[in-house]
Amino acid sequence: MGESYSTESTMRLRASWKDDRPLKHPGIPTKIDRSRWRMRSDSGRHTWHYLDDDEAAKEWPLSLADKYYLNLPLNQPTLPLPTRPLDALQNGLTYFSKLQLPPGHWGCEYGGPMFLLPSVVFAWVATNTPIPWPYAIELRNYLFAHAHPELGGWGLHIEGDSTVFGTSLNYTVLRLLGVDAEHPIMVKARARLHSLGGVIKAPHWSKFFLAMLGVCDWDIVNPIPPELWLLPDWIPVTPWRWWVHIRMVFLPMSWIWSKRWTMPETEVIRELRQELFTQPWETVDWAAERNNIAEIDNYHPKSWILNAFSWTIMNVWNPFLRPRWLVGRAEAWVSRLVDMEDLNSDYADLASVNGPLNTILCYIRDGPDSYSLRRHRERLEEFLWVNAEGMLVNGTNGVQNWDTAFLIQAVVHAGLAEDPKWKPMLVKALGFLESQQIREDCIDADISYRQRRKGGWAFSNKDQGYPVSDCVAEALKAVILLQKTPGYPQLLEDQRIYDAVDTLLEYQNPSGACSSYERTRAGPYLEYLNGAEVFGRIMYEYDYPECTTAVVTGLALFQRYWPDYRRHDLEVFLQRAVQYIKTAQYPEGGWYGSWGVCFTYGTMFALESLFTIGETYGNSSHAKRGCDFLVSKQREDGGWSESYHSCEKLKYTEHPSGSQVVQTAFAIIGLLQAEYPHMEPLRKGIKLIMDRQLPNGEWAQEALEGVFNNSVLISYPNYKFIFTIMALGKFAKRYPNEKII
């Protein structure tokens, strides 16, 4: 890799003295040749490599996928102008098939949130991990590209207005990477931060990270006591009941908070203390600012219950009652739970916030030469992605299984699975899903609070090890559809199919619905303990119509071929699940989507599940209301245009930029699934999709497609291929002779 930008200029290993040297990295280029980047995919593990040696670059040429990710010219031919939807589908598939990676899947970035990149960079800096110079340049490039053009600074995600959370974290990252405080982007960001009140108005996660770096004092951080993990399991608020993402983030956070660990002070940290505050650092009353949150960041204000709990911990429990033996026991148990997380994922970890935090914990606990730290450093690489704007950090280590399963289904539903042109692509994709099925349950699953996973599929790859209900269901559907198509290899024997079904049956909640990673373990009361401020619906596993739909359609497909396996269990499951889907319908007729934007996404899935049990526009009031809702939102140009503000407001909100091909595809698929009887709205939507297709078969990237926790946008760039292809295929199958000119 050549030169590295060593974080030793920002900290020294466990030094107790102050390092007064300024942050410098002489000789590091300011520009980069993006054509030297390569993405390696080893069994679905993605890592990026910069080849600064000419001979190495020649021996490892750029693939078409590399060029696509980096927005380099692909020089793909102009395809025949389509007049029918099936022609447009074939053109789209011609382009997208060339992006299939050697293991058989499709890769892409999974970015958008602006707190992920800081998590990884802070872990590198805190653990004195050298940052290769191409990384430093591309991280800077990405943050420069996403500074708010009018306001300055950075937001919660790349489409949002700049906030204290996004600006405080990413400004700090750039300073740690050596960007001068007087750079115009930094000056503008600092002005924005100060206009919002400075870093004392940051939300909890930002205050935590900045205290760990030494920019803030730990007294500004609301408590995260590890003693909570010692509570008996029967207590309604004990952490094992929390949603897995907040649980796994707060796990290492609580250990670091309890230790009040701070990296050694450096010159750049002292400079940040002057730059991020609107008052002299020495005059800040840290404890008084714990709950001082900027209005723009305070999406979910803390409850009086949580404030009372935090006050009691900080003013009574910690100073007067907290016994050292109990603290030691709590820290030891949290440490062991972190080890279980690392063991069950081979240090890949759930996602790109808890992974970096676990890395820091292992550095503090095990030392700079430990295996745990070395392995964490290796696995952190899998969160990184390079695109035309620079280097970002993905929300997880990818979306490999998820996108591959949907692409298979899209081709099968278009009737093209037996087409010799596409069969090799599909065989490779089937082989990838076979290789990524999880074949064993977690070690010490009971004491690490993990649910059954044998037979499941994770969102990304097998290593990550966390199956999600809809990921399992969509992968299972893809496998069954191909293995029941003549001429395809039978890679998964019946027992492995049964294992997947057994795992799916574990996801149903008392409501009849399915959650994401685990069954619901608590209720809405836990949101009174939501201390993150910037996220909603984060504290426990919710019921999700789209997850429930995926499981319903997956189990229904399974029953078609294996009608006798757990027949009664499946019938009861499906009956309860469909009843939930009906009750989850909004008065206006749509369904809220929690993982995509938003009502078009949720309604598409809900109508699919109703179709599975024979309910369509003609015989079901629920399906008719869902279709009428979608049609009522269609624009004059034939498309649908939904903004992420729908997710925040829980009300359909149009996107200011106009119709989006992905949301248009969502709506068309839903209408076709429900057997909507009027062709003209469908035809207009299909025409927009075809009109937006580029001559080489591609569709251009538009607004971000995904969301989580009500308020955070995240990208699914392959959706513009997968769901457009699916919509075109379903339309072509229903109206095979229809031309769209």
XYZ file of C-alpha atoms in Angstrom:
741
model
C 0.000 0.000 0.000
C 2.969 2.302 0.342
C 3.001 5.185 2.792
C 0.560 5.327 5.643
C -0.804 8.293 7.477
C 0.057 7.146 10.993
C -2.266 8.110 13.786
C 0.785 8.157 16.021
C 0.860 11.892 15.337
C -2.561 12.055 16.968
C -1.924 9.708 19.874
C 0.650 7.389 21.342
C 0.097 3.918 22.674
C -1.173 4.255 26.226
C 1.074 7.225 26.882
C 0.381 9.157 30.060
C 2.277 12.242 28.893
C 1.067 14.805 26.402
C 2.171 14.677 22.774
C 2.643 18.286 21.659
C 3.585 17.592 18.076
C 1.220 19.034 15.471
C -0.629 16.680 13.183
C 1.446 16.347 10.018
C 1.849 13.832 7.270
C 4.523 15.222 4.914
C 4.803 13.721 1.483
C 1.207 12.514 1.355
C -0.312 13.415 -2.037
C -3.320 15.694 -2.170
C -4.812 13.964 -5.214
C -5.389 10.359 -6.076
C -5.707 8.256 -9.204
C -9.060 6.601 -8.669
C -8.427 4.082 -11.441
C -5.948 2.351 -9.133
C -8.643 1.172 -6.730
C -9.748 -2.469 -6.847
C -12.509 -4.228 -4.932
C -11.842 -7.820 -3.928
C -14.717 -10.131 -3.084
C -13.652 -13.268 -1.251
C -16.742 -15.404 -0.609
C -18.786 -12.237 -0.273
C -16.256 -10.352 1.879
C -15.582 -6.992 0.229
C -12.297 -5.146 0.681
C -10.837 -2.242 -1.283
C -7.180 -2.053 -2.319
C -5.178 0.827 -3.789
C -2.457 -0.288 -6.198
C 0.199 2.401 -6.222
C 2.608 0.100 -8.027
C 2.304 0.161 -11.821
C 3.118 -3.510 -12.208
C 0.543 -4.526 -9.583
C -2.095 -2.408 -11.320
C -1.292 -4.081 -14.628
C -1.525 -7.579 -13.132
C -4.872 -6.813 -11.474
C -6.886 -4.941 -14.108
C -10.032 -3.010 -13.312
C -13.183 -5.079 -13.604
C -16.401 -3.680 -15.034
C -17.820 -3.721 -11.509
C -14.866 -1.703 -10.220
C -15.382 0.863 -12.955
C -19.075 1.054 -12.223
C -18.558 1.602 -8.496
C -15.962 4.304 -9.184
C -18.007 5.941 -11.955
C -15.260 5.362 -14.492
C -16.195 4.901 -18.167
C -17.512 1.403 -18.866
C -17.837 1.971 -22.610
C -20.840 -0.318 -22.830
C -22.606 -0.449 -26.189
C -25.848 1.308 -26.990
C -28.599 -1.308 -26.952
C -31.591 -1.516 -29.306
C -34.271 0.988 -28.389
C -36.966 -0.973 -26.531
C -40.590 -0.719 -27.536
C -41.904 -3.377 -25.155
C -41.319 -3.733 -21.405
C -39.637 -7.095 -21.956
C -37.118 -5.432 -24.263
C -36.324 -2.821 -21.612
C -35.984 -5.610 -19.048
C -33.536 -7.458 -21.272
C -31.516 -4.276 -21.735
C -31.426 -3.652 -18.002
C -30.412 -7.214 -17.282
C -27.747 -7.088 -19.982
C -26.140 -4.187 -18.149
C -26.663 -5.392 -14.588
C -25.512 -8.957 -15.268
C -22.056 -7.609 -16.122
C -21.763 -6.295 -12.570
C -22.168 -9.764 -11.056
C -19.099 -10.555 -8.967
C -17.120 -13.811 -9.226
C -18.730 -15.462 -6.158
C -22.128 -14.982 -7.823
C -23.609 -11.969 -6.035
C -23.906 -8.235 -6.647
C -22.091 -5.652 -4.583
C -22.807 -2.014 -3.908
C -22.311 0.754 -1.411
C -24.659 0.904 1.564
C -24.005 4.426 2.751
C -25.832 7.621 3.511
C -25.708 7.966 7.317
C -23.014 10.443 8.330
C -22.143 8.940 11.716
C -20.698 5.685 10.351
C -17.469 7.020 8.885
C -16.533 8.814 12.141
C -17.064 5.592 14.122
C -14.403 3.790 12.086
C -11.949 6.698 11.924
C -12.219 7.286 15.672
C -11.504 3.578 16.244
C -8.389 3.818 14.077
C -7.183 6.932 15.859
C -7.953 5.655 19.356
C -6.140 2.363 18.700
C -3.207 3.969 16.878
C -4.020 2.110 13.688
C -2.113 3.530 10.694
C -4.438 5.003 8.076
C -3.108 4.365 4.553
C -2.660 7.617 2.662
C -5.177 6.703 -0.075
C -7.759 6.156 2.664
C -7.021 9.529 4.236
C -7.423 11.296 0.891
C -10.604 9.488 -0.098
C -12.213 9.930 3.327
C -11.529 13.639 3.030
C -12.882 13.676 -0.516
C -16.120 12.016 0.535
C -16.707 14.412 3.412
C -15.898 17.415 1.240
C -18.375 16.147 -1.369
C -21.144 15.893 1.219
C -20.656 19.134 3.100
C -23.951 20.993 2.924
C -23.595 23.404 -0.027
C -25.569 26.259 1.535
C -25.434 25.769 5.290
C -22.029 24.142 5.623
C -21.407 21.183 7.890
C -22.923 17.711 7.725
C -26.273 16.173 8.586
C -27.552 12.929 10.028
C -27.490 11.583 6.469
C -26.355 12.926 3.110
C -29.743 14.327 2.077
C -30.465 16.061 5.381
C -29.732 19.557 6.651
C -26.537 19.871 8.669
C -26.836 19.137 12.373
C -24.669 19.327 15.474
C -24.378 15.530 15.415
C -23.125 15.250 11.836
C -21.033 18.414 11.890
C -19.267 17.832 15.211
C -18.282 14.273 14.269
C -17.195 14.869 10.688
C -15.395 18.136 11.412
C -13.413 16.208 14.030
C -12.650 13.453 11.521
C -11.253 15.921 9.005
C -9.070 17.599 11.601
C -7.740 14.211 12.696
C -6.985 13.470 9.047
C -4.897 16.613 8.834
C -7.265 19.109 7.185
C -6.443 22.665 8.221
C -8.975 24.467 10.390
C -8.907 27.426 8.002
C -9.847 25.394 4.944
C -12.985 27.045 3.488
C -15.118 23.942 4.057
C -13.975 23.804 7.682
C -14.590 27.516 8.242
C -18.110 27.175 6.895
C -18.768 24.012 8.917
C -17.498 25.659 12.080
C -19.754 28.657 11.506
C -22.728 26.329 11.080
C -21.811 24.439 14.240
C -21.481 27.637 16.233
C -24.800 28.942 14.904
C -26.417 25.812 16.350
C -24.780 26.369 19.739
C -21.537 24.432 19.396
C -20.664 20.947 20.453
C -22.248 21.277 23.900
C -25.569 20.895 22.057
C -24.553 17.578 20.502
C -26.649 14.439 21.090
C -25.533 11.566 23.265
C -23.516 9.528 20.753
C -21.509 12.556 19.674
C -20.734 13.521 23.266
C -19.638 9.948 23.957
C -17.176 9.822 21.049
C -15.780 13.281 21.757
C -15.262 12.431 25.433
C -13.401 9.280 24.410
C -11.166 11.389 22.164
C -10.610 13.971 24.885
C -12.409 16.841 23.164
C -15.110 16.843 25.864
C -15.019 15.878 29.508
C -16.782 12.636 30.438
C -19.098 14.570 32.741
C -21.046 15.782 29.693
C -22.021 12.227 28.751
C -25.271 10.822 30.084
C -24.743 7.530 31.912
C -24.483 4.130 30.232
C -23.960 1.950 33.322
C -22.769 -1.585 32.614
C -24.575 -2.636 35.793
C -27.756 -2.754 33.686
C -26.421 -5.979 32.169
C -26.538 -7.621 35.609
C -30.270 -7.089 35.983
C -32.293 -10.335 36.128
C -33.727 -11.328 32.770
C -37.318 -11.070 34.021
C -37.075 -7.313 34.561
C -38.965 -5.551 31.717
C -36.172 -3.058 30.897
C -33.131 -5.324 31.028
C -30.849 -4.843 27.962
C -31.405 -8.300 26.478
C -34.904 -7.064 25.611
C -33.601 -4.127 23.552
C -33.446 -4.070 19.771
C -30.238 -5.775 18.752
C -28.578 -2.736 17.150
C -28.965 -0.456 20.173
C -28.116 -3.366 22.444
C -24.861 -4.139 20.660
C -23.845 -0.463 20.463
C -24.561 0.250 24.126
C -22.724 -2.926 25.171
C -19.145 -1.691 24.451
C -20.230 1.909 25.085
C -21.165 0.999 28.651
C -17.760 -0.617 29.282
C -15.830 2.369 27.867
C -18.072 4.833 29.741
C -17.509 2.963 32.991
C -13.742 3.076 32.468
C -13.946 6.765 31.458
C -11.180 5.923 29.032
C -9.737 8.789 27.008
C -6.965 8.637 24.450
C -3.826 10.643 25.223
C -4.094 14.376 24.633
C -2.539 15.793 21.464
C -2.133 19.185 19.895
C -4.986 18.612 17.461
C -7.293 17.646 20.348
C -6.382 20.856 22.146
C -7.137 22.785 18.963
C -10.506 21.064 18.613
C -11.351 22.176 22.135
C -11.032 25.740 20.906
C -12.786 25.202 17.571
C -15.902 23.224 18.479
C -17.156 25.345 21.375
C -18.744 28.782 21.505
C -17.175 29.538 24.882
C -13.760 28.922 26.432
C -13.329 25.194 26.999
C -12.176 25.744 30.559
C -15.439 27.478 31.490
C -17.845 24.731 30.373
C -20.027 23.300 33.128
C -19.933 19.785 31.694
C -22.555 18.159 33.886
C -25.008 21.000 33.237
C -24.778 20.422 29.473
C -25.641 16.719 29.394
C -29.197 17.317 28.257
C -28.510 20.425 26.190
C -29.441 19.205 22.685
C -29.925 21.346 19.584
C -33.511 21.360 18.390
C -32.539 20.120 14.929
C -30.907 17.032 16.489
C -33.605 16.305 19.040
C -35.849 14.082 16.898
C -36.758 11.941 19.907
C -36.483 14.041 23.097
C -35.585 12.115 26.205
C -38.451 11.265 28.544
C -38.707 12.566 32.094
C -38.267 8.956 33.200
C -34.899 8.663 31.480
C -33.818 12.081 32.732
C -34.720 11.089 36.295
C -32.824 7.805 35.917
C -29.745 9.596 34.554
C -29.827 12.198 37.327
C -30.021 9.460 39.959
C -27.123 7.536 38.452
C -24.868 10.589 38.175
C -25.769 12.292 41.451
C -26.594 9.446 43.815
C -25.517 6.024 42.557
C -22.086 6.860 41.155
C -20.745 9.163 43.883
C -22.244 7.478 46.960
C -23.516 3.946 46.351
C -21.661 2.309 43.460
C -19.500 -0.489 44.929
C -16.283 -1.279 43.096
C -16.904 -5.030 43.273
C -20.201 -4.604 41.436
C -18.583 -2.390 38.816
C -15.880 -5.004 38.253
C -18.457 -7.742 37.912
C -20.541 -5.694 35.462
C -17.544 -4.753 33.337
C -16.400 -8.373 33.251
C -19.820 -9.588 32.097
C -20.047 -6.896 29.409
C -16.530 -7.807 28.294
C -17.564 -11.449 28.002
C -20.654 -10.547 25.966
C -18.442 -8.556 23.586
C -16.227 -11.613 23.217
C -19.304 -13.701 22.368
C -20.300 -11.202 19.690
C -16.790 -11.332 18.239
C -16.671 -15.121 18.406
C -20.016 -15.663 16.690
C -19.106 -13.339 13.823
C -15.334 -13.923 13.636
C -14.933 -10.249 14.614
C -17.100 -9.018 11.712
C -19.732 -7.885 14.251
C -23.264 -6.733 13.643
C -22.601 -3.378 11.985
C -20.311 -0.413 11.583
C -20.883 1.266 14.942
C -20.607 -1.644 17.362
C -17.698 -3.112 15.344
C -15.471 -0.055 15.858
C -16.532 0.197 19.506
C -15.644 -3.450 20.090
C -12.291 -2.705 18.461
C -11.607 0.081 20.952
C -12.645 -2.096 23.880
C -10.259 -4.851 22.784
C -7.434 -2.337 22.409
C -7.962 -0.976 25.929
C -8.430 -4.411 27.485
C -6.078 -6.634 25.500
C -3.385 -4.231 24.320
C -1.967 -3.067 20.979
C -0.377 -6.404 20.076
C -3.381 -8.608 20.828
C -5.007 -10.984 18.369
C -8.408 -9.434 19.085
C -7.210 -5.999 17.960
C -5.438 -7.362 14.875
C -8.512 -9.303 13.815
C -10.810 -6.333 14.412
C -8.563 -4.155 12.262
C -8.844 -6.681 9.449
C -12.627 -6.891 9.686
C -13.119 -3.119 9.845
C -11.836 -3.040 6.261
C -15.053 -4.768 5.168
C -17.176 -1.775 6.147
C -15.310 0.509 3.737
C -16.476 1.394 0.249
C -15.052 3.605 -2.474
C -17.236 5.434 -4.971
C -16.869 8.415 -7.287
C -16.948 10.793 -4.311
C -14.359 9.066 -2.146
C -14.326 6.536 0.683
C -17.360 5.981 2.882
C -18.407 3.492 5.529
C -21.314 1.145 4.857
C -24.094 0.519 7.347
C -23.124 -3.150 7.484
C -20.506 -5.169 5.641
C -22.744 -5.150 2.579
C -26.121 -6.178 1.161
C -24.944 -9.251 -0.725
C -27.603 -11.833 0.138
C -30.470 -9.344 0.078
C -29.858 -7.953 -3.399
C -28.964 -11.313 -4.899
C -32.173 -12.942 -3.664
C -34.330 -10.193 -5.163
C -32.535 -10.247 -8.507
C -33.135 -13.996 -8.806
C -36.820 -13.507 -8.086
C -37.103 -10.677 -10.604
C -35.726 -12.849 -13.412
C -37.839 -15.863 -12.462
C -41.047 -13.818 -12.259
C -40.310 -12.412 -15.718
C -40.291 -15.966 -17.071
C -36.627 -15.859 -18.042
C -35.143 -18.475 -15.693
C -34.939 -21.074 -18.472
C -33.534 -18.639 -21.020
C -30.004 -19.923 -21.858
C -28.777 -16.326 -21.888
C -29.487 -15.810 -18.187
C -29.136 -19.305 -16.781
C -25.350 -19.146 -16.086
C -25.870 -15.895 -14.149
C -28.660 -17.467 -12.096
C -26.701 -20.670 -11.416
C -23.856 -18.571 -10.012
C -26.291 -16.561 -7.912
C -27.855 -19.753 -6.551
C -24.390 -21.040 -5.700
C -23.680 -17.874 -3.770
C -26.846 -18.162 -1.683
C -26.035 -21.797 -1.002
C -22.585 -20.840 0.259
C -23.993 -18.135 2.525
C -26.633 -20.118 4.384
C -25.820 -20.185 8.097
C -25.351 -23.825 9.100
C -25.082 -23.616 12.885
C -26.536 -21.757 15.834
C -24.511 -19.339 17.911
C -22.105 -20.647 20.517
C -23.588 -19.940 23.962
C -26.722 -18.635 22.267
C -28.788 -18.630 25.445
C -26.412 -16.616 27.594
C -25.546 -14.223 24.747
C -29.250 -13.584 24.132
C -29.182 -14.832 20.548
C -32.098 -16.390 18.702
C -31.949 -19.505 16.523
C -30.086 -18.835 13.273
C -29.404 -22.260 11.745
C -30.717 -22.364 8.197
C -31.001 -18.604 7.912
C -29.387 -15.952 5.749
C -27.943 -12.678 6.940
C -28.459 -9.386 5.144
C -24.853 -9.357 3.935
C -22.908 -12.576 4.266
C -22.505 -15.678 6.366
C -19.661 -14.260 8.451
C -21.780 -11.472 9.889
C -24.022 -14.171 11.253
C -27.227 -12.263 12.031
C -30.189 -13.629 10.061
C -33.071 -11.228 9.501
C -36.609 -12.497 8.972
C -37.116 -10.963 5.540
C -33.578 -11.826 4.400
C -34.162 -15.478 5.292
C -37.525 -15.463 3.554
C -36.382 -13.741 0.348
C -33.317 -15.984 0.033
C -35.460 -19.060 0.676
C -37.891 -17.970 -2.046
C -35.026 -17.429 -4.498
C -33.574 -20.867 -3.764
C -36.912 -22.661 -4.082
C -37.863 -20.833 -7.281
C -34.620 -21.826 -8.984
C -34.352 -25.350 -7.622
C -37.915 -26.051 -8.767
C -37.105 -24.776 -12.249
C -36.041 -27.574 -14.621
C -32.331 -27.768 -15.259
C -31.065 -26.095 -12.095
C -28.754 -27.877 -9.622
C -30.267 -29.002 -6.336
C -27.688 -27.394 -4.067
C -29.782 -27.292 -0.912
C -31.254 -30.610 0.110
C -34.647 -30.741 1.821
C -33.229 -30.658 5.341
C -31.535 -27.335 4.700
C -34.818 -25.965 3.382
C -36.519 -27.249 6.537
C -33.864 -25.556 8.662
C -34.709 -22.233 7.037
C -38.420 -22.750 7.654
C -37.801 -23.684 11.286
C -35.868 -20.455 11.735
C -38.587 -18.374 10.069
C -41.199 -19.800 12.423
C -39.184 -18.384 15.322
C -39.850 -14.774 14.276
C -43.575 -14.446 14.913
C -44.652 -12.111 17.700
C -47.812 -12.329 19.821
C -49.391 -9.817 17.431
C -48.953 -12.259 14.549
C -46.359 -10.004 12.939
C -42.665 -10.591 12.350
C -39.853 -8.370 13.555
C -36.428 -8.024 11.972
C -33.612 -9.808 13.852
C -35.479 -11.339 16.785
C -38.931 -11.777 18.234
C -40.169 -8.796 20.194
C -38.899 -8.976 23.762
C -40.468 -5.789 25.129
C -42.996 -3.116 24.239
C -43.396 0.604 23.507
C -42.599 1.458 27.126
C -38.911 0.917 26.306
C -38.898 4.035 24.131
C -39.080 6.000 27.386
C -35.443 4.892 27.763
C -34.388 6.020 24.269
C -31.430 8.273 24.979
C -29.993 8.560 21.464
C -32.140 11.634 20.620
C -31.551 11.452 16.853
C -33.375 8.148 16.209
C -36.938 6.962 16.659
C -38.204 3.403 17.117
C -34.819 2.181 18.262
C -35.289 0.538 21.645
C -37.126 -2.693 20.897
C -38.095 -4.948 18.003
C -41.172 -3.567 16.273
C -43.719 -5.337 14.096
C -42.909 -4.739 10.437
C -45.414 -5.263 7.606
C -42.637 -5.771 5.056
C -40.852 -8.384 7.188
C -44.158 -10.132 7.856
C -45.020 -10.117 4.162
C -41.665 -11.621 3.207
C -42.130 -14.458 5.669
C -45.738 -15.043 4.555
C -44.757 -15.286 0.896
C -41.735 -17.438 1.692
C -43.698 -19.931 3.774
C -46.553 -20.003 1.265
C -44.119 -20.875 -1.517
C -42.583 -23.571 0.678
C -46.023 -25.084 1.367
C -46.630 -25.433 -2.354
C -43.792 -27.974 -2.634
C -43.648 -29.456 0.876
C -47.292 -29.406 2.009
C -46.871 -31.854 4.882
C -43.932 -30.325 6.749
C -45.183 -28.717 9.977
C -48.517 -28.190 8.219
C -50.450 -27.056 11.303
C -47.701 -24.718 12.495
C -47.497 -23.042 9.115
C -51.255 -22.681 8.739
C -51.572 -21.021 12.141
C -48.551 -18.811 11.458
C -49.862 -17.629 8.100
C -53.366 -16.972 9.356
C -52.103 -14.817 12.226
C -49.546 -13.021 10.047
C -52.054 -12.047 7.370
C -54.464 -10.798 10.009
C -51.705 -8.546 11.353
C -50.958 -7.197 7.871
C -54.588 -6.223 7.489
C -54.668 -4.436 10.836
C -51.434 -2.570 10.002
C -53.055 -0.821 7.023
C -53.244 2.954 7.449
C -56.639 4.675 7.160
C -55.596 6.233 3.847
C -55.022 2.745 2.444
C -51.249 2.344 2.449
C -48.798 0.512 4.665
C -45.850 2.185 6.357
C -42.453 0.844 5.297
C -39.755 0.967 7.956
C -36.796 -0.100 5.803
C -37.539 1.639 2.510
C -39.051 4.938 1.402
C -41.782 4.455 2.506
C -45.520 3.953 1.855
C -44.878 2.810 -1.717
C -42.377 0.295 -0.300
C -44.568 -1.002 2.517
C -47.697 -1.155 0.348
C -45.890 -3.153 -2.339
C -45.013 -5.842 0.183
C -48.423 -5.880 1.848
C -50.263 -6.327 -1.455
C -47.910 -9.192 -2.315
C -48.819 -11.020 0.880
C -52.551 -10.540 0.298
C -52.148 -11.963 -3.196
C -50.478 -15.014 -1.670
C -53.719 -15.904 0.147
C -55.883 -15.110 -2.870
C -56.934 -11.573 -1.917
C -56.759 -9.099 -4.786
C -58.346 -5.855 -5.932
C -61.472 -7.660 -7.086
C -62.290 -9.575 -3.912
C -60.561 -7.830 -0.992
C -61.362 -4.460 0.518
C -57.827 -4.299 1.931
C -56.222 -4.906 -1.455
C -58.585 -2.450 -3.153
C -57.851 0.284 -0.613
C -54.118 -0.341 -1.018
C -54.360 -0.030 -4.805
C -56.553 3.053 -4.616
C -54.027 4.630 -2.264
C -51.170 4.006 -4.681
C -53.070 5.252 -7.709
C -54.059 8.399 -5.820
C -50.361 9.255 -5.444
C -49.430 8.769 -9.099
C -48.103 11.914 -10.743
C -49.000 13.332 -14.146
C -45.820 11.912 -15.675
C -46.854 8.415 -14.580
C -44.376 8.083 -11.727
C -44.396 8.119 -7.969
C -42.340 10.573 -5.959
C -41.969 9.836 -2.265
C -39.602 11.658 0.074
C -37.879 10.301 3.159
C -39.918 12.853 5.093
C -42.738 10.299 4.816
C -40.730 8.143 7.204
C -40.315 10.972 9.711
C -43.852 12.325 9.530
C -45.639 8.961 9.099
C -47.546 10.577 6.221
C -47.021 10.300 2.459
C -44.810 13.198 1.378
C -43.721 13.924 -2.187
C -40.054 14.244 -3.093
C -39.167 17.747 -4.301
C -37.170 16.411 -7.238
C -40.182 14.674 -8.815
C -40.850 11.089 -9.793
C -38.360 8.395 -8.797
C -37.890 5.197 -10.793
C -37.487 3.051 -7.682
C -40.683 4.235 -5.998
C -42.463 3.957 -9.336
C -41.332 0.344 -9.566
C -42.502 -0.317 -5.989
C -45.965 1.017 -6.815
C -46.270 -0.836 -10.133
C -45.230 -4.139 -8.539
C -47.817 -3.683 -5.787
C -50.593 -2.894 -8.247
C -49.692 -5.841 -10.462
C -49.543 -8.203 -7.498
C -53.031 -7.094 -6.462
C -54.334 -7.627 -10.016
C -55.315 -4.005 -10.373
C -57.732 -4.086 -13.335
C -57.045 -0.750 -15.058
C -54.074 -0.823 -17.382
C -53.571 2.887 -18.006
C -51.972 3.816 -14.627
C -49.737 0.755 -14.954
C -48.826 1.642 -18.509
C -47.938 5.214 -17.559
C -45.677 3.996 -14.745
C -43.953 1.490 -16.993
C -43.462 4.202 -19.611
C -41.689 6.403 -17.070
C -39.381 3.523 -16.109
C -38.604 2.875 -19.772
C -38.131 6.557 -20.553
C -35.629 6.903 -17.698
C -33.548 3.957 -18.934
C -30.257 4.990 -20.510
C -29.209 3.716 -23.957
C -26.824 1.156 -22.425
C -29.596 -0.382 -20.268
C -28.676 1.407 -17.049
C -30.819 3.642 -14.861
C -29.259 6.718 -13.266
C -29.042 7.070 -9.505
C -31.763 9.257 -7.999
C -32.723 9.886 -4.367
C -31.778 7.429 -1.627
C -34.086 4.458 -1.370
C -33.722 3.095 2.178
C -34.371 4.257 5.712
C -34.145 3.042 9.292
C -35.318 4.288 12.683
C -37.692 6.805 11.060
C -35.020 9.431 10.503
C -31.933 7.967 8.803
C -31.625 7.548 5.047
C -29.433 4.828 3.568
C -28.671 3.853 -0.013
C -29.693 0.746 -1.948
C -28.259 1.623 -5.371
C -29.017 -1.795 -6.864
C -32.748 -1.201 -6.338
C -32.834 0.908 -9.493
C -32.000 -2.286 -11.397
C -33.683 -4.983 -9.321
C -37.124 -3.483 -8.796
C -37.350 -1.833 -12.215
C -36.539 -5.201 -13.791
C -39.142 -6.841 -11.549
C -41.805 -4.274 -12.461
C -41.078 -4.582 -16.176
C -41.153 -8.372 -15.987
C -44.429 -8.573 -14.103
C -46.056 -6.109 -16.505
C -44.738 -8.000 -19.531
C -46.073 -11.258 -18.178
C -49.528 -9.792 -17.622
C -49.630 -7.786 -20.868
C -47.271 -9.716 -23.171
C -48.290 -7.942 -26.367
C -48.369 -4.397 -25.025
C -45.994 -1.943 -26.643
C -44.873 1.228 -24.882
C -43.781 3.774 -27.475
